[in-house]
Short mmCIF file of C-alpha atoms and ligand atoms in Angstrom, two decimals:
data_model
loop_
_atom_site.label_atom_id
_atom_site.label_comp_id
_atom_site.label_asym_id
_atom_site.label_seq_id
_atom_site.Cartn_x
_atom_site.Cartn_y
_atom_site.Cartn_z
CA UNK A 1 19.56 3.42 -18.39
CA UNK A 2 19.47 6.73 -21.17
CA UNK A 3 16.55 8.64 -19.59
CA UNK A 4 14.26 10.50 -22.04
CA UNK A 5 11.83 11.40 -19.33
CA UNK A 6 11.33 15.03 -21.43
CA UNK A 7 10.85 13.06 -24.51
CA UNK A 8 8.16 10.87 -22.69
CA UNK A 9 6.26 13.66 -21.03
CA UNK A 10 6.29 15.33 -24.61
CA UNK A 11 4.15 12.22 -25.89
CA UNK A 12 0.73 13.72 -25.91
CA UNK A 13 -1.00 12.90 -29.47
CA UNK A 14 0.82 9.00 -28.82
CA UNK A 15 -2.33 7.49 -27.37
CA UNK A 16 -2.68 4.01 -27.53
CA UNK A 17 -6.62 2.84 -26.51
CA UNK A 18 -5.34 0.28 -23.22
CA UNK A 19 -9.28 -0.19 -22.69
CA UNK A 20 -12.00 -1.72 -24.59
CA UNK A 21 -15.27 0.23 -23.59
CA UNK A 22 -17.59 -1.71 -21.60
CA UNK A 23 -20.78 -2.83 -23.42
CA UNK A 24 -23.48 -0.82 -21.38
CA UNK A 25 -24.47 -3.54 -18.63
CA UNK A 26 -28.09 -4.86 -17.80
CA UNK A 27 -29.41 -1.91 -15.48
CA UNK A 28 -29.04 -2.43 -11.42
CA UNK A 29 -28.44 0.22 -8.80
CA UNK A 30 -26.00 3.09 -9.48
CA UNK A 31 -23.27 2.11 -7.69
CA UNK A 32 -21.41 3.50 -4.99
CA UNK A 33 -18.20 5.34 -5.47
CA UNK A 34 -15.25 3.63 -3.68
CA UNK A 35 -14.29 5.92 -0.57
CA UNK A 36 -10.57 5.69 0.86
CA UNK A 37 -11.02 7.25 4.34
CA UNK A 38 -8.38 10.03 4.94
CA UNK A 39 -5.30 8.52 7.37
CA UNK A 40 -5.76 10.81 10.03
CA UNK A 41 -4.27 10.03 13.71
CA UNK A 42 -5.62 13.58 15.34
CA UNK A 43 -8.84 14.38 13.18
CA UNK A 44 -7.71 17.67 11.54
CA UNK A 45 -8.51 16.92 8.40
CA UNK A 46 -5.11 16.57 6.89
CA UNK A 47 -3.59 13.14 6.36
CA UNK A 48 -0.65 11.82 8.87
CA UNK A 49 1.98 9.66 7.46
CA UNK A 50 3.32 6.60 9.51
CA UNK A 51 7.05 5.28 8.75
CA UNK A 52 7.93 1.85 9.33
CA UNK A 53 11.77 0.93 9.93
CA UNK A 54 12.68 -2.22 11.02
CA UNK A 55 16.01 -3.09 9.99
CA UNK A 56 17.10 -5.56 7.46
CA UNK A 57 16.12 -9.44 7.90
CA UNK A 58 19.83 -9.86 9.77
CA UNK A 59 19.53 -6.70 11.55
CA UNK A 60 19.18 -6.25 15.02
CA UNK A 61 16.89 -3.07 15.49
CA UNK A 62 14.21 -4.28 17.34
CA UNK A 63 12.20 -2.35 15.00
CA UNK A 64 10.01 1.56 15.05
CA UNK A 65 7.19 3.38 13.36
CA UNK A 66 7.55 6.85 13.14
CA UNK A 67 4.38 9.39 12.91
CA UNK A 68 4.37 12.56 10.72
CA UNK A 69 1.08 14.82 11.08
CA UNK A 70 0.16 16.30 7.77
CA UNK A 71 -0.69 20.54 7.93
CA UNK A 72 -1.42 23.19 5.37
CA UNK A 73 2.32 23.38 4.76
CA UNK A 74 2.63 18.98 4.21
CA UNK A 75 4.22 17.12 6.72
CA UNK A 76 5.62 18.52 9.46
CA UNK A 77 8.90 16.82 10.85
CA UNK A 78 9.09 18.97 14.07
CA UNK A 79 6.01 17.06 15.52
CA UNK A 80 7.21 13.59 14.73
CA UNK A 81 6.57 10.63 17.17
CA UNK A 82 8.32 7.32 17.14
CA UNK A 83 6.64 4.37 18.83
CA UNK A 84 7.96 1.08 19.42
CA UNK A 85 7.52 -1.91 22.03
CA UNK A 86 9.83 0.55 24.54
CA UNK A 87 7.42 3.46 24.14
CA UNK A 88 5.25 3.12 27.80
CA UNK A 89 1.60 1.83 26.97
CA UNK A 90 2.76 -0.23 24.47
CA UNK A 91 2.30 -4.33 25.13
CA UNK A 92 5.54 -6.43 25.01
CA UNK A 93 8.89 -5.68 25.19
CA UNK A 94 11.57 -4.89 22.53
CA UNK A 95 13.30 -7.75 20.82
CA UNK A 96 16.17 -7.92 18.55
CA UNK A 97 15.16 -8.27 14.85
CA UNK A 98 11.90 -8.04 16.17
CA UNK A 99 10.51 -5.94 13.19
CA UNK A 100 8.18 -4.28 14.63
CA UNK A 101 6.27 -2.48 12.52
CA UNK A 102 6.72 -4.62 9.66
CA UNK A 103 3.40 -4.16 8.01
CA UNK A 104 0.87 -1.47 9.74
CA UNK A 105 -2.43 -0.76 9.00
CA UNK A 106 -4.59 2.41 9.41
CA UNK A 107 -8.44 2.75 10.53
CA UNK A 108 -10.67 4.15 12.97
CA UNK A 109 -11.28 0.44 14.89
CA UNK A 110 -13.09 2.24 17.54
CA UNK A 111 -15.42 4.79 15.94
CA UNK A 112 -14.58 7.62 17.68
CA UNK A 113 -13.60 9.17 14.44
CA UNK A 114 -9.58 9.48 15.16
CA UNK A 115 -7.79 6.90 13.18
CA UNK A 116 -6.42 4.24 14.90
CA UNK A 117 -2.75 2.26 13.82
CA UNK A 118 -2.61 -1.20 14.18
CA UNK A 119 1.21 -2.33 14.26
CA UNK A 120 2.46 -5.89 12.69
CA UNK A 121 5.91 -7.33 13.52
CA UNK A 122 7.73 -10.63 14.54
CA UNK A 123 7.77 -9.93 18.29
CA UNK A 124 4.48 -11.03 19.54
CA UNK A 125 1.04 -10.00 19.17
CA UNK A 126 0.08 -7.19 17.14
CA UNK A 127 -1.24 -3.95 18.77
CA UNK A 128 -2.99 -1.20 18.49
CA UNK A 129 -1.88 2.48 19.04
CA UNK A 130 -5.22 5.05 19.33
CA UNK A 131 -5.78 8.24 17.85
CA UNK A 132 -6.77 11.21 19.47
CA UNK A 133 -7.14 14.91 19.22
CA UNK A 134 -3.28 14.96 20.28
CA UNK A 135 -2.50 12.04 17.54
CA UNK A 136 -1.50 8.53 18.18
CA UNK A 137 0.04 7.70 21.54
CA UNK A 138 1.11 5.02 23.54
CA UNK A 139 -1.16 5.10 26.45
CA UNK A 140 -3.72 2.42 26.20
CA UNK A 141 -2.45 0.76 23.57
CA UNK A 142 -4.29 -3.05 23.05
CA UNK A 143 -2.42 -6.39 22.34
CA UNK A 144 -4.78 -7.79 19.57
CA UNK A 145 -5.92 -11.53 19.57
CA UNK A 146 -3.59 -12.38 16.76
CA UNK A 147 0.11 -12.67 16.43
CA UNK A 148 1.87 -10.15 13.72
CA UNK A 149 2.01 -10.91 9.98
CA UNK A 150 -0.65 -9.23 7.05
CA UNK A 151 -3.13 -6.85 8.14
CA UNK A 152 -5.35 -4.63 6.35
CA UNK A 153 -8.05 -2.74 7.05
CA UNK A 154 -11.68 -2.10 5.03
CA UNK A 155 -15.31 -2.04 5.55
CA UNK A 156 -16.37 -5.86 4.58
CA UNK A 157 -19.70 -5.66 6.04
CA UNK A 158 -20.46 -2.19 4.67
CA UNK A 159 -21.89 -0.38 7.58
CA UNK A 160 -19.24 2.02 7.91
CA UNK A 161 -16.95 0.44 10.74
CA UNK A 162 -13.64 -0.02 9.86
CA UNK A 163 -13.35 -4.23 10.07
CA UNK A 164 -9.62 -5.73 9.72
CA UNK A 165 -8.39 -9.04 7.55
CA UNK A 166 -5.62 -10.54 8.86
CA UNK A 167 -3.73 -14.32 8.19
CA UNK A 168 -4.29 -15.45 11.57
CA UNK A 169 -6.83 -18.62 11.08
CA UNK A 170 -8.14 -20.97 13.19
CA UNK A 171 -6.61 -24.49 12.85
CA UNK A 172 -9.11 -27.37 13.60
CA UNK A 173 -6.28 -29.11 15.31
CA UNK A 174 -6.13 -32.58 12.83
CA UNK A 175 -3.07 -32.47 11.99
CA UNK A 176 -3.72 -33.77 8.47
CA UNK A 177 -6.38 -30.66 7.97
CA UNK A 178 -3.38 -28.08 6.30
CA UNK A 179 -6.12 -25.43 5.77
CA UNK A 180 -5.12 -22.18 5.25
CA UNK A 181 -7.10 -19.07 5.43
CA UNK A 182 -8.02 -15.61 6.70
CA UNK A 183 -9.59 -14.06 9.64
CA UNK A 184 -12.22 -11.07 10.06
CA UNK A 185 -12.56 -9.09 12.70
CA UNK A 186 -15.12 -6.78 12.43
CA UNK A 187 -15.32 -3.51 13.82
CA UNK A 188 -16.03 -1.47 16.22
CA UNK A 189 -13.36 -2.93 18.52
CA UNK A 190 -12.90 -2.05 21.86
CA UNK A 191 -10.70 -0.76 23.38
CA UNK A 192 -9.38 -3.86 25.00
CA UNK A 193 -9.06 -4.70 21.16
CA UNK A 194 -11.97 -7.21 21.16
CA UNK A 195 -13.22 -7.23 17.55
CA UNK A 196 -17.47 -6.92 17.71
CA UNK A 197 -17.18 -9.90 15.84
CA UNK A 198 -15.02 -12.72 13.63
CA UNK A 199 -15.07 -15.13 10.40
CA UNK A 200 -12.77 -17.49 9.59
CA UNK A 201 -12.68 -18.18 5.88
CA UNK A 202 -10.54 -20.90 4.23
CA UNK A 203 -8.84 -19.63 1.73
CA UNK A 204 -6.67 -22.89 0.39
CA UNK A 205 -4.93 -26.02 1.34
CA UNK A 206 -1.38 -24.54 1.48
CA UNK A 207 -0.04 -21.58 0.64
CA UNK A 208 -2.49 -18.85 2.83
CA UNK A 209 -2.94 -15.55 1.92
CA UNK A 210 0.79 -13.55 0.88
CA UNK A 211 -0.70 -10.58 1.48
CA UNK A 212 -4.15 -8.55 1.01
CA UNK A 213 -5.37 -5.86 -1.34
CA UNK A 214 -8.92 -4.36 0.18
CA UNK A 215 -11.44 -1.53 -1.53
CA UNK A 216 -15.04 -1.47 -2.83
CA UNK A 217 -15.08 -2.89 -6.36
CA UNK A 218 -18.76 -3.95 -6.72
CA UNK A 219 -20.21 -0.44 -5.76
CA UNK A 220 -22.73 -1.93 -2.98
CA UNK A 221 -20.53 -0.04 -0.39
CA UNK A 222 -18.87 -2.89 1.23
CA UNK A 223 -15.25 -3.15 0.84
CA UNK A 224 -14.05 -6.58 -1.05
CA UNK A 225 -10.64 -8.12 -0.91
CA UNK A 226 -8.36 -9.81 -2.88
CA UNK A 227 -5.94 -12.22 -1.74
CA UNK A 228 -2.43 -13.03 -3.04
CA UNK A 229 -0.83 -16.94 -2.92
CA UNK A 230 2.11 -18.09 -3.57
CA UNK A 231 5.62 -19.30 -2.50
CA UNK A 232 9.15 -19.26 -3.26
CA UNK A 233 9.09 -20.54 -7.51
CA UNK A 234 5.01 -21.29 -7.02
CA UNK A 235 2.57 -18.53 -7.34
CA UNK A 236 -0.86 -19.27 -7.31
CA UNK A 237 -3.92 -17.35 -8.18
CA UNK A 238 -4.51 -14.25 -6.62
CA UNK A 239 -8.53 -14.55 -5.41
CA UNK A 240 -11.57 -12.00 -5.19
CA UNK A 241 -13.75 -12.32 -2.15
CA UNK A 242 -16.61 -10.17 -2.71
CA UNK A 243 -17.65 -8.10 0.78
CA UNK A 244 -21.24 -7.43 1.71
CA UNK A 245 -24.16 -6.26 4.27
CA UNK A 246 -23.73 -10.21 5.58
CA UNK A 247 -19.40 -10.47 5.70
CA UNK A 248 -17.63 -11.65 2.95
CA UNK A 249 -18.71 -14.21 0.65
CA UNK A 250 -16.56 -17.34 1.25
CA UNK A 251 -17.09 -18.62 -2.27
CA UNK A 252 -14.02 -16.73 -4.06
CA UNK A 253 -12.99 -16.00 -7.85
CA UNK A 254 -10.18 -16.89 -9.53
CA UNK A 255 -7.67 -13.83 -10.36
CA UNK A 256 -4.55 -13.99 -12.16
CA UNK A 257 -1.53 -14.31 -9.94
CA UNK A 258 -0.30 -10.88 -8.49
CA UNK A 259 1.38 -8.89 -5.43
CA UNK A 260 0.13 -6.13 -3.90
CA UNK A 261 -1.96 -3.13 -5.48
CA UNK A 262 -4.94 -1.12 -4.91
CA UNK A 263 -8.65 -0.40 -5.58
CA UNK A 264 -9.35 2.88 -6.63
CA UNK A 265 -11.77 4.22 -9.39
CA UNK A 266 -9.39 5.51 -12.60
CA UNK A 267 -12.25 5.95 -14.50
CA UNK A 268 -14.64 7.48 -12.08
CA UNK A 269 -17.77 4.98 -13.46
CA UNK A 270 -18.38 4.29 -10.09
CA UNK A 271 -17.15 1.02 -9.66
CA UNK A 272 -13.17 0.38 -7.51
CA UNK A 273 -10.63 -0.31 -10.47
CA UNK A 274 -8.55 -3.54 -9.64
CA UNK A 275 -4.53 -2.19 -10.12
CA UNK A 276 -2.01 -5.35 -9.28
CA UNK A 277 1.37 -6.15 -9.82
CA UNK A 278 1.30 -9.44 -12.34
CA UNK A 279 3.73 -11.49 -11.53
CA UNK A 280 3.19 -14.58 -14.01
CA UNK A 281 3.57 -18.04 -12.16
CA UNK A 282 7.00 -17.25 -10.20
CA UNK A 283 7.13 -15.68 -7.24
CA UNK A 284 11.03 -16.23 -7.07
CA UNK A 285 11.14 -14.62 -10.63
CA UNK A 286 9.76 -11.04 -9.37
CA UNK A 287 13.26 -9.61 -8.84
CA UNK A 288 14.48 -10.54 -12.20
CA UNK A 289 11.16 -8.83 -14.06
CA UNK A 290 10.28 -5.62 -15.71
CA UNK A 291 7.44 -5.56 -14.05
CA UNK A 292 3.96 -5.27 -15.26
CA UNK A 293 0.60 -3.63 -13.66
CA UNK A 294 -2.41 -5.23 -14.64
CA UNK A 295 -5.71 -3.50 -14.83
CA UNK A 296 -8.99 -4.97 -14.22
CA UNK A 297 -11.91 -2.56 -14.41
CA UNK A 298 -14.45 -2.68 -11.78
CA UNK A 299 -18.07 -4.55 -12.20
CA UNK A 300 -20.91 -5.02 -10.07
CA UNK A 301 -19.65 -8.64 -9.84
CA UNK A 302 -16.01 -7.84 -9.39
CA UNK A 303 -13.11 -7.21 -11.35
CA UNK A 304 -14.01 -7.83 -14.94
CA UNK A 305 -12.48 -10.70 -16.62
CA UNK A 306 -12.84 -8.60 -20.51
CA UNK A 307 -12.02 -5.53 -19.71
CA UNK A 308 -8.60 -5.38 -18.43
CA UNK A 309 -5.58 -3.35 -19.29
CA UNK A 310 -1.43 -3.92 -18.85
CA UNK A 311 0.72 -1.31 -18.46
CA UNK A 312 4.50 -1.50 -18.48
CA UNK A 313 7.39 1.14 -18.75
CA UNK A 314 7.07 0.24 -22.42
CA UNK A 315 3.91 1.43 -22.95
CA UNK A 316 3.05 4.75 -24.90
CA UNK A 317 3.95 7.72 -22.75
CA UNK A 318 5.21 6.11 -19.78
CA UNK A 319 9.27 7.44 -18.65
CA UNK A 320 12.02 5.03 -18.91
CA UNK A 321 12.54 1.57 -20.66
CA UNK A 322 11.67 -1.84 -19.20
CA UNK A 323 14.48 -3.86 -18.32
CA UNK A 324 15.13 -6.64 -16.14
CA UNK A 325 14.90 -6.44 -12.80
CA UNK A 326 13.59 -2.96 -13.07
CA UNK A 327 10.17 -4.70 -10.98
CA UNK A 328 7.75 -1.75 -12.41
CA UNK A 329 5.50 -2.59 -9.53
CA UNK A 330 7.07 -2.90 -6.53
CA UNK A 331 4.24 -0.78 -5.11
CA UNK A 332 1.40 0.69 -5.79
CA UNK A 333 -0.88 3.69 -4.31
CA UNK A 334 -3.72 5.11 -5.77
CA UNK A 335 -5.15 9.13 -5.04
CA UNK A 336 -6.81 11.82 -6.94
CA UNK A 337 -3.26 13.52 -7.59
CA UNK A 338 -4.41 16.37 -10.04
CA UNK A 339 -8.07 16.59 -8.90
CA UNK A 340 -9.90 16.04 -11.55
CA UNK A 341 -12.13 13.14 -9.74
CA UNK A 342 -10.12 10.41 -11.62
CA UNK A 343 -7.87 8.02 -9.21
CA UNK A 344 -4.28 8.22 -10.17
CA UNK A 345 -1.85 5.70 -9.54
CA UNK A 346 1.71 5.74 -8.02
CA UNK A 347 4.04 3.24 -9.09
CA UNK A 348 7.32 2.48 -7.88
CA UNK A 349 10.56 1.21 -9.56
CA UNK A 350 12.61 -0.25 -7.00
CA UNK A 351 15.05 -1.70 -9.68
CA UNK A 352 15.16 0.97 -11.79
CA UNK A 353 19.19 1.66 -13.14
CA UNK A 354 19.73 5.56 -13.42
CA UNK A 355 22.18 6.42 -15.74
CA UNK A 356 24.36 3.79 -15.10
CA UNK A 357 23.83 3.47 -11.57
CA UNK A 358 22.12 0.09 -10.60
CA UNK A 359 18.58 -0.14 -8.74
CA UNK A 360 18.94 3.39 -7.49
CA UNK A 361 14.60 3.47 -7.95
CA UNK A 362 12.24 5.42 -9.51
CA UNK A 363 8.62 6.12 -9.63
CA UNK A 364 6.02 6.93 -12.05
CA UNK A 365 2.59 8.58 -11.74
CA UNK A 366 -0.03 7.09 -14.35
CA UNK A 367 -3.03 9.26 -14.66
CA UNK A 368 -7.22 8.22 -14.68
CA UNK A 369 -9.06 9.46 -17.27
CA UNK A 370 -12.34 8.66 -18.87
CA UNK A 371 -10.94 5.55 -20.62
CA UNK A 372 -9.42 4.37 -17.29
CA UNK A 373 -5.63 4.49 -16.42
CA UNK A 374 -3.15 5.08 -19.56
CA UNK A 375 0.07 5.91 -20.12
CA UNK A 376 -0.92 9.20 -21.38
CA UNK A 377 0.88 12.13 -19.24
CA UNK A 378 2.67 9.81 -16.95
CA UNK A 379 5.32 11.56 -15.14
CA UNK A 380 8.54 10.25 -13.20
CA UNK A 381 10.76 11.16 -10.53
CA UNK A 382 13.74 9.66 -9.11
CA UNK A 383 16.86 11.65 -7.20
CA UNK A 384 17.88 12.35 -10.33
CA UNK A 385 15.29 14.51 -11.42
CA UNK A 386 15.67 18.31 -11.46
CA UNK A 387 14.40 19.84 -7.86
CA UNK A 388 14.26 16.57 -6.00
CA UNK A 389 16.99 16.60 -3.29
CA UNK A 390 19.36 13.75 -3.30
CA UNK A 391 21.73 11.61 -5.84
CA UNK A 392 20.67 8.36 -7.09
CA UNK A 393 23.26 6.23 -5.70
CA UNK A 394 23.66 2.08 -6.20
CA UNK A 395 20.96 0.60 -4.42
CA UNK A 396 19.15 3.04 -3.01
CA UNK A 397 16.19 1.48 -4.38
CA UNK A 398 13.90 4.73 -4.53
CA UNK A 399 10.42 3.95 -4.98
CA UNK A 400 10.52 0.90 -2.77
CA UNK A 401 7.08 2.16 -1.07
CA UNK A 402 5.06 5.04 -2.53
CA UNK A 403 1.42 6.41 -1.23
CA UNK A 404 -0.68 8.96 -1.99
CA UNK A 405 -2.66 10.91 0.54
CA UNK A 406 -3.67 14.49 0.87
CA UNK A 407 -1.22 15.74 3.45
CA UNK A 408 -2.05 19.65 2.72
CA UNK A 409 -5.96 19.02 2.54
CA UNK A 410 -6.20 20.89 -0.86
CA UNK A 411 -8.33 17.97 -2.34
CA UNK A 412 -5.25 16.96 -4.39
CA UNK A 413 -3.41 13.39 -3.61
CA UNK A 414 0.16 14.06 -2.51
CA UNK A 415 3.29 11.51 -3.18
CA UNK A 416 5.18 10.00 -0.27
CA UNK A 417 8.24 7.63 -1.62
CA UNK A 418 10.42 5.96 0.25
CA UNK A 419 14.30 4.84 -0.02
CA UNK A 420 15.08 2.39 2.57
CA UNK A 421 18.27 1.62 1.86
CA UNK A 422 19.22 5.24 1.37
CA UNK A 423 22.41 6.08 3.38
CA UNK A 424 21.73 8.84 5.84
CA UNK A 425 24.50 8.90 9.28
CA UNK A 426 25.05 5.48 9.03
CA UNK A 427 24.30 3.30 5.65
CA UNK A 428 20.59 2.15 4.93
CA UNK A 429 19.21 4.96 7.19
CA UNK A 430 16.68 5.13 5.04
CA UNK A 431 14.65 8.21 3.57
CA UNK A 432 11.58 9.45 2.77
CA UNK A 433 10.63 12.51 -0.10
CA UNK A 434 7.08 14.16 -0.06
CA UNK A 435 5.61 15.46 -3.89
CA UNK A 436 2.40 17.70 -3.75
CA UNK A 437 -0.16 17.01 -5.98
CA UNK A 438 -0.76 20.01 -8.24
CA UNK A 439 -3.74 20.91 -11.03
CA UNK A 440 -0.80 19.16 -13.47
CA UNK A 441 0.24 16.43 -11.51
CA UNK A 442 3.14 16.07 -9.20
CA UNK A 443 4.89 18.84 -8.45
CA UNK A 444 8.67 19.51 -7.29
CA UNK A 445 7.42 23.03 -6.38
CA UNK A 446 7.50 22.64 -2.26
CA UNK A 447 9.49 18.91 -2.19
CA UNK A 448 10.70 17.79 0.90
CA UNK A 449 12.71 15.37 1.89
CA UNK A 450 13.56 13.96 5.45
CA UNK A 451 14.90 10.83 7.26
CA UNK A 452 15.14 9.42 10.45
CA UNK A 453 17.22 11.69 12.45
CA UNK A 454 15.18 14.41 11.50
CA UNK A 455 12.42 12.77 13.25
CA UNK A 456 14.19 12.39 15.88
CA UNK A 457 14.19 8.49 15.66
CA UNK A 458 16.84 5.86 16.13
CA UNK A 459 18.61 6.05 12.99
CA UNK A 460 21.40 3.22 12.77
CA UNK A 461 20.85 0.30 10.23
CA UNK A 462 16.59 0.67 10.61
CA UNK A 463 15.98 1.43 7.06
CA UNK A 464 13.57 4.14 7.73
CA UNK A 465 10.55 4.01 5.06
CA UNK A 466 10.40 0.40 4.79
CA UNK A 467 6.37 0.65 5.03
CA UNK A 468 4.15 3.17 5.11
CA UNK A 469 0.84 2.94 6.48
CA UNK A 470 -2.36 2.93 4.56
CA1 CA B 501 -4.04 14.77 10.62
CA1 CA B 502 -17.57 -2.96 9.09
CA1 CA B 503 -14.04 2.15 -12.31
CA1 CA B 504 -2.49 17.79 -1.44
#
């Protein structure tokens, strides 16, 4: 694709309104801003990065995740640890294709203020790693009551205990009864990774939850969560299940279908912001789309169904062209990136042609403002781009995961992005790049780039970067 990422970033006085302006509401409590608790394994104030790589769906790795500790200087790669069912302390034993560390999540289950990593895969139950003043280790580590698959982590209840949602749901054993749902296990676990308590909540008749999107959108300080449905060419509507001081209300809301996202507030009114991918009705289709982020502005009763913005590559000042199979979307990370109190969002473009290279990937940064999130002053950055080390190759599929965190504890969100199937030793080693987050945005100025044999992790086929925890 012609890049005229110069020409984009020049695009300043181009402002189209994405937003209609909320009608001033009936008056209720102010509400409370959404907080994102820092990712921090050692309590240092500086946020730690965790690096899933577990092979493609053939492969035989038995899967890894791979912690780097965040300093005044970013990550630091000397310090790395890799963890996986062979580290000692850790329940179960490796298996091939095992994929562990397929999805992770990242909270304090505990409450003894070190964040905790809970570790997803196909090989058995899912455990958890605990933080300490020396970071994660192995020793101790808990088998959790549920076998691997979604997991995220928020504060349903509100009473600032980390609580986890997870697919795992109790079947009534009729074998006509094809309920599907999600569990919650509330924290503070112990450390024998006993939750302090559970709810089962149905969530549909088939198709369970695809995946889980968790932050406080109704400003009472409980976390809510929105689940994602769908399967093969059917996708179903995403749903809103609001949290609160008694669990989560098991009467949902009907949201258009979508994949993955965050809550984060763009335009810093107070309420979480509600950024998806939309995915129309076909979850087979998503490869072969352009991708689109929808935008639903938080209310005190959820994501507003009126006020609600879509942003594409097409739209006024965002870099690059939507084309097919570009999948604008592929994930999405919000963080205050320029520090200005507005959320920003990170969005990658797996698909993204460079040049004429095919789905070497690409992200974007869309900026918050008053008037929410806009293409105004988006910025991109792919291997291509001046200062960031690399080529964009065939495939590489840059962009595949992206997260913002504040590695260098300046108060600005920093970019991690990940190439999985970037060829390091071997091909699809994998890669990771880290962009600080500067008064102006993202920043080349101090990039660095590193992959898994700089971490001293198995390297071979794992496809380093293939999650990163959040
Ligand atoms: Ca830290
Ligand atoms: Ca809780
Ligand atoms: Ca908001
Ligand atoms: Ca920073």
């Amino acid at each position: 694709m012609r890049r005229s990422l110069t020409a984009a970033l020049a695009v300043t006085t181009l402002v189209t309104p994405l937003v209609l302006v909320a009608a001033a509401g009936s008056a209720s409590a102010a509400p409370v801003p959404p907080r994102t608790p820092l990712v921090d394994f050692n309590h240092d104030g500086y946020a730690d990065l965790v690096f899933s790589a577990v092979g493609g769906y053939e492969g035989t790795t038995p899967g890894q995740v791979t912690v780097v500790y965040g300093s005044a200087s970013g990550p630091v790669t000397a310090h790395a640890k890799t963890f996986g069912r062979a580290t000692p302390g850790v329940p179960g034993d490796p298996e091939s294709g095992g994929r562990f560390g397929q999805e992770t999540a990242a909270a304090d289950l505990d409450g003894d203020r070190y964040t905790d990593l809970v570790v997803s895969g196909y090989d058995g139950k899912a455990v958890v790693l605990w933080g300490s003043a020396a970071g994660l280790s192995g020793q101790g580590s808990a088998e959790l009551p549920w076998n691997g698959g979604h997991v995220t982590a928020g504060d349903f209840n509100g009473d600032g205990k980390r609580d986890l949602v997870t697919v795992d749901f109790p079947r009534s054993g009729d074998p006509n009864n094809d309920d599907q749902g999600m569990l919650i296990s509330y924290g503070p676990f112990t450390r024998e990774g006993k939750a302090a308590s559970t709810q089962a909540v149905a969530t549909s008749r088939a198709f369970g939850p695809g995946g889980f999107v968790t932050g406080d959108i109704t400003g009472d300080g409980a976390d809510d969560i929105v689940s994602n449905h769908g399967f093969e060419e059917m996708a179903y509507a995403s749903r809103f299940w609001a949290g609160g001081k008694d669990g989560v209300n098991t009467t949902p809301k009907p949201l258009a279908a979508s994949v993955g996202g965050a809550i984060a507030d763009v335009d810093k009114d107070g309420y979480g912001d509600l950024i998806v991918r939309d995915i129309g009705n076909n979850f087979e289709g998503m490869p072969y789309q352009k991708g689109t982020i929808l935008i639903k502005y938080g209310t005190a009763d959820g994501p507003s169904t009126t006020r609600t913005a879509k942003i594409t590559q097409d739209t006024a000042g965002v870099p690059g062209v939507g084309e097919e199979g570009d999948e604008f979307g592929s994930s999405i990370s919000a963080g205050d990136v320029n520090g200005d109190g507005y959320a920003d969002v990170a969005v990658g473009i797996l698909g993204e042609d460079i040049e004429s290279v095919a789905d070497a990937g690409s992200t974007v940064l869309l900026k918050g403002s008053r008037t929410g999130l806009t293409g105004t002053g988006a910025q991109a950055f792919q291997q291509s781009t001046t200062g960031v080390p690399g080529a964009s190759e065939k495939e590489d599929k840059f962009g595949s995961q992206v997260l913002l965190s504040d590695t260098n504890k300046d108060g600005k969100a920093d970019l991690t992005a990940t190439a999985p199937l970037e060829d390091g030793t071997y091909a699809d080693s994998g890669a990771a790049w880290h962009l600080r987050g500067a008064a102006g945005g993202l920043t080349v100025t101090g990039i660095t780039s590193f992959g898994p044999k700089a971490l001293g992790a198995l390297e071979k086929g794992v496809m380093f970067g293939s999650w990163l925890a959040r």
